[in-house]
XYZ file of C-alpha atoms in Angstrom:
302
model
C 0.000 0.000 0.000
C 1.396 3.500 -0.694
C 1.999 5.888 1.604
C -0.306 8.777 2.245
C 0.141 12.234 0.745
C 1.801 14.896 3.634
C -1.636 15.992 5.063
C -3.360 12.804 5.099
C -0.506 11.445 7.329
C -0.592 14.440 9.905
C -3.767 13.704 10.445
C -3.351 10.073 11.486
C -1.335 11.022 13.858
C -2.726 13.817 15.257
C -5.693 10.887 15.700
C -3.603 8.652 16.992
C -1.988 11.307 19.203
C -5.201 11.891 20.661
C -6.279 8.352 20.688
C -3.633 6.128 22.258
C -1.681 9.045 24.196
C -4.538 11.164 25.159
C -6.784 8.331 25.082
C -9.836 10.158 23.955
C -12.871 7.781 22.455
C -13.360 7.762 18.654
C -16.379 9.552 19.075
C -14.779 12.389 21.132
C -12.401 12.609 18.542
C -14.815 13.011 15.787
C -16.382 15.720 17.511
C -13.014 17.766 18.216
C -11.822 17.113 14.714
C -15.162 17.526 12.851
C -15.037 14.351 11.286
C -17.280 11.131 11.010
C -16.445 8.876 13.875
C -16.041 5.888 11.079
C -13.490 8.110 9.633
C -11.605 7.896 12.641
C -11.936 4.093 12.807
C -10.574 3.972 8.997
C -7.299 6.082 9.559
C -6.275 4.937 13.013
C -6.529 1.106 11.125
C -4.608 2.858 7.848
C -2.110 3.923 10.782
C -1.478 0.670 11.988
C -0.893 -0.861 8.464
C 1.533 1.778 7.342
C 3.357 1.820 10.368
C 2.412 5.214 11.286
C 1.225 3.452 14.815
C 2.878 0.570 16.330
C 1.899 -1.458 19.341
C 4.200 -3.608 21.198
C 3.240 -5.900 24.107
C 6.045 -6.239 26.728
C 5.871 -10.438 27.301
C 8.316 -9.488 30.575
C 4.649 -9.162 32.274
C 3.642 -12.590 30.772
C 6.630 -14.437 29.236
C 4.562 -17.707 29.023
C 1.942 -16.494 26.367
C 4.793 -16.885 24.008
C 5.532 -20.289 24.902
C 1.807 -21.328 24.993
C 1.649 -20.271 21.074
C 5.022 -22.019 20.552
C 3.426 -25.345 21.817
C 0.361 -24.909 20.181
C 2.311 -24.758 16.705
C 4.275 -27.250 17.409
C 1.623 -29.900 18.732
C -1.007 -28.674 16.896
C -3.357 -27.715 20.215
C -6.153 -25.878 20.128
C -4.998 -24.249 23.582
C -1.989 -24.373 25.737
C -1.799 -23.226 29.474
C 1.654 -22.443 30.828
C 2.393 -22.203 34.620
C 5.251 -20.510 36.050
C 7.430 -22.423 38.226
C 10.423 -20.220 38.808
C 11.491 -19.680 42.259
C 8.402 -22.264 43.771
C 8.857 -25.156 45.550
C 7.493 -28.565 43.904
C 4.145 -28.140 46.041
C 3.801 -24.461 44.747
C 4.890 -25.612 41.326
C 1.535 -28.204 41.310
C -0.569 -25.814 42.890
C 0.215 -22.969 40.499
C -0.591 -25.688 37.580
C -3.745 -26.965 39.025
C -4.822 -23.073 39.213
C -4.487 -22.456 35.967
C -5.631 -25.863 35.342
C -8.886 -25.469 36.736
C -9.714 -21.640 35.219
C -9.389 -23.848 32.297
C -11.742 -26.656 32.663
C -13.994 -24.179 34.360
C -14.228 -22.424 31.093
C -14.175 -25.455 28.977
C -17.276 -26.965 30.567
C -20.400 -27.255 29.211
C -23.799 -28.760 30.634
C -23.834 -32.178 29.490
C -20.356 -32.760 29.593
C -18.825 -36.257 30.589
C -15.457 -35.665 32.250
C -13.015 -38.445 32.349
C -10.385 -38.317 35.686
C -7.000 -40.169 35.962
C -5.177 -40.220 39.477
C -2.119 -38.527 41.142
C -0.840 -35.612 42.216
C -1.454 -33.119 39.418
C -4.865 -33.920 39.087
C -5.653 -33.899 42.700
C -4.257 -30.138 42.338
C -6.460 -29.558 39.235
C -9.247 -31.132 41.077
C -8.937 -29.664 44.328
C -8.494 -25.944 42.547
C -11.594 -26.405 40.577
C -14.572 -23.125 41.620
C -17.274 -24.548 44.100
C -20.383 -24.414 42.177
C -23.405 -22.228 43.557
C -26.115 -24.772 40.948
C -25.229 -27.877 39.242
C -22.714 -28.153 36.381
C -24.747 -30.859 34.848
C -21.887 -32.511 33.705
C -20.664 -36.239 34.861
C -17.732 -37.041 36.172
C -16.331 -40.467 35.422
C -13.049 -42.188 36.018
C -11.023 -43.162 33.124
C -8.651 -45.730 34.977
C -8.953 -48.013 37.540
C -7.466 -48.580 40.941
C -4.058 -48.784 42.169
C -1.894 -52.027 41.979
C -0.137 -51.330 45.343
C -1.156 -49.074 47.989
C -1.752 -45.485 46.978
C -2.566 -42.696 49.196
C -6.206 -42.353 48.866
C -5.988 -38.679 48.350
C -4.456 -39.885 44.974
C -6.726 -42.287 43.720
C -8.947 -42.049 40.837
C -12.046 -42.189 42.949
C -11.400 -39.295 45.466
C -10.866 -37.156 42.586
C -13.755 -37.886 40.788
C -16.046 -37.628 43.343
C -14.417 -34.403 44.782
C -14.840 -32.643 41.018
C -18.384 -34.030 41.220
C -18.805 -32.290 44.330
C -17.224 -29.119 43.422
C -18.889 -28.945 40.499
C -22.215 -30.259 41.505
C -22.285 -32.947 39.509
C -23.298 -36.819 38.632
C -20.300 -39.272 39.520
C -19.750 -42.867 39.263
C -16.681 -45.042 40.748
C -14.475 -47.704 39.401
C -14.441 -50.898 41.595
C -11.637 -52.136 39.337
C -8.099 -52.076 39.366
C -6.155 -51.164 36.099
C -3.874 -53.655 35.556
C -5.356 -57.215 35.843
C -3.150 -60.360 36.317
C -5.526 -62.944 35.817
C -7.213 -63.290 32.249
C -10.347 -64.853 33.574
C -10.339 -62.249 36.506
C -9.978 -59.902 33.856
C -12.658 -60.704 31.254
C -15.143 -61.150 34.560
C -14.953 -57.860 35.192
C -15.086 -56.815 32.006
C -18.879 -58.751 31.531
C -19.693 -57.053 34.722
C -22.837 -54.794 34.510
C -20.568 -52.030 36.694
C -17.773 -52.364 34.247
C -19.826 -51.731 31.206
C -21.821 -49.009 32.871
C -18.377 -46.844 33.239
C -17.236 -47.946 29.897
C -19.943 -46.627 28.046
C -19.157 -42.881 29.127
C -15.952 -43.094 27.529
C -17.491 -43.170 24.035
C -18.422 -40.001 24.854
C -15.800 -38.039 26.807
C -15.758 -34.326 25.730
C -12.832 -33.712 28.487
C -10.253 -35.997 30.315
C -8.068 -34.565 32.952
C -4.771 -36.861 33.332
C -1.302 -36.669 33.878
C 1.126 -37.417 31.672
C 4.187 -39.405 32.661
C 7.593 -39.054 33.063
C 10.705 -41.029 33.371
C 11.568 -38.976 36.361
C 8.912 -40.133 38.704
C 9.557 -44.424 38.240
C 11.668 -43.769 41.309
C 8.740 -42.053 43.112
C 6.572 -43.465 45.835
C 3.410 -42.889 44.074
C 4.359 -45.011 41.054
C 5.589 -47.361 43.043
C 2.305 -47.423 45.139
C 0.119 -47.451 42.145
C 2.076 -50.112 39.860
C 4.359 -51.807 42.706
C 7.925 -51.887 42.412
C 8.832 -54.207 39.792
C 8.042 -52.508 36.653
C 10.749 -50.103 35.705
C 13.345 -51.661 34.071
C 11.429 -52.936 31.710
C 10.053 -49.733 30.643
C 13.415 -48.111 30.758
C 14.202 -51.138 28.432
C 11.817 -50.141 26.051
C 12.812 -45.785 26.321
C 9.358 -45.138 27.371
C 8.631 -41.240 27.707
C 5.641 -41.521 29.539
C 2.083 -42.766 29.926
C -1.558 -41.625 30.099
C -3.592 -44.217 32.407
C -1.366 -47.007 32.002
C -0.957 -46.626 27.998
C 2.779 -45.859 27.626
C 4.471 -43.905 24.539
C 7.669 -43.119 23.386
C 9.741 -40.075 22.706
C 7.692 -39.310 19.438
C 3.831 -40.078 20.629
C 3.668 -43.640 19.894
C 2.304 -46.503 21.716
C 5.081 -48.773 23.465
C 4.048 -52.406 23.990
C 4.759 -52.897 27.699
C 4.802 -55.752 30.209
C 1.502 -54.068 31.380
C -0.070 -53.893 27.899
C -1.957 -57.158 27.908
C -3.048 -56.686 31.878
C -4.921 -53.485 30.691
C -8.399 -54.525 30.053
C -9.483 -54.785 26.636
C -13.112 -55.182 24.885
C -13.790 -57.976 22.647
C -12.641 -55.958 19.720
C -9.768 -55.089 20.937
C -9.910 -51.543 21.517
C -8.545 -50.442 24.691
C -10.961 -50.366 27.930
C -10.595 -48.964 31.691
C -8.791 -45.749 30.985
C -6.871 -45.647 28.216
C -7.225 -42.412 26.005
C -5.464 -43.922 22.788
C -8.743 -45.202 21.766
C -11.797 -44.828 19.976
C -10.800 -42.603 17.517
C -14.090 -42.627 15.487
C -15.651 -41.402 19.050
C -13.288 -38.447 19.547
C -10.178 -39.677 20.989
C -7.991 -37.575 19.514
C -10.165 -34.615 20.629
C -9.965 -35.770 24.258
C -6.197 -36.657 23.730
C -5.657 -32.980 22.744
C -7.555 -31.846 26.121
C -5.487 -33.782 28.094
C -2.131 -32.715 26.855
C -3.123 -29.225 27.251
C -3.866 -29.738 30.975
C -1.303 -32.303 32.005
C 1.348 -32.211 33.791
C 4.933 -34.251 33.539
C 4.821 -35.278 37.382
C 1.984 -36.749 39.134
């Protein structure tokens, strides 16, 4: 676009003068200037294209937007959340994440929503960060995963933290009486014919958001893992360079699934497809969509 002649360009900025320094209304302006206020709209927007105006935003006050729209390129996310950690303390570090977390999700939410819940520490912060709800949601809360393998604080388990978002958000619940990894086949496919079992497996068709952790190699060494898997699962998924896991379903460095020692004790349907928790499923039902959510409010630790 060329530039404007001499007067036309002392006019946008004596507009923009009086808009952005002065910070008069376009209207106002109009009135001082004799002009029509849609004028005034047209050359402060001419200003901005030729340069005449500039607006910066200092990120010092917010450094993280930038990395939110880094991730989103990169992943492909609708949305990205970033929480500052600098200077805090591990607890502060999960408690400024489940903050930010939870403004999320409380936006997100719609009535009629079925929310799908994980376990640990990062969603117990989510969870426990979530509004209090003056009326009901009318959402459902669901868990995703079963129980733990080994003895996990209950404060951590997948049931707490469903019901406690139910509560919080005034909402339906239902519990898993299940465990997520199964030894026994026939112990497995019982429970899997179970009228309970199908009950919470038929909400995850339908999931519109899951709230989960993600995984990390750092935490194998933790007591939580160790309480929720038992201690004799590691080295094989160091074996097999596993980069983490959502609800038992483990993946590598680049996003794929890694067959696992705990693969096959992961309940299964008939078809297949994978059953208590596991959001690497269902694809035609949304998966994807609800593996998207839960990337974009996960955290690395649990």
């Amino acid at each position: 676009m060329t530039m404007e002649n001499s007067d036309d360009i002392r006019l946008i900025v004596k507009i923009a003068q009086l808009y952005y320094e002065q910070d008069m209304t376009q209207a106002q302006i109009a009135r001082e200037l004799g002009i029509y206020r849609t004028t005034i709209s047209r050359l402060l927007k001419r200003g901005r294209e030729q340069g005449i105006v500039t607006i910066a935003i200092n990120y010092d006050y917010n450094e993280n937007l930038w990395l939110e729209q880094q991730l989103k390129q990169k992943f492909g996310l609708k949305e990205a959340v970033v929480a500052s950690s600098d200077g805090l303390l591990e607890e502060e570090q999960l408690s400024a994440m489940g903050q930010h977390g939870a403004l999320l999700v409380d936006r997100l939410l719609e009535p009629g929503d079925i929310i799908g819940f994980s376990w640990g520490r990062a969603v117990r912060s989510l969870v426990e960060n979530l509004p209090q709800a003056s009326q009901s949601r009318q959402v459902i809360c669901v868990p995703i995963i079963g129980g733990p393998s080994g003895k996990l604080e209950s404060r951590y388990h997948v049931n707490t933290l469903t019901y406690g978002a139910a509560a919080r958000l005034k909402a339906e619940s239902h519990l898993a009486d299940f465990p997520a990894l199964l030894d026994n086949p026939l112990i497995r496919n019982g429970i899997m014919q179970s009228q309970h079992f199908k009950t919470i497996s038929s909400y995850w068709d339908s999931l519109d958001v899951a709230l989960v952790g993600i995984g990390s190699p750092a935490i194998r060494d933790g007591a939580n893992w160790h309480a929720f898997y038992g201690s004799e699962e590691s080295d094989d998924l160091n074996a097999r360079h596993v980069a983490g896991d959502i609800c038992s379903r483990f993946y590598d460095i680049n996003g794929g699934l890694v067959d696992t020692n705990m693969s096959e004790k992961n309940p299964v349907d008939r078809n297949g497809e994978a059953a208590p928790g596991s959001l690497f499923h269902r694809h035609r039902h949304g998966g994807r969509e609800i593996l998207w959510h839960s990337w974009r409010i996960a955290r690395t630790l649990y």
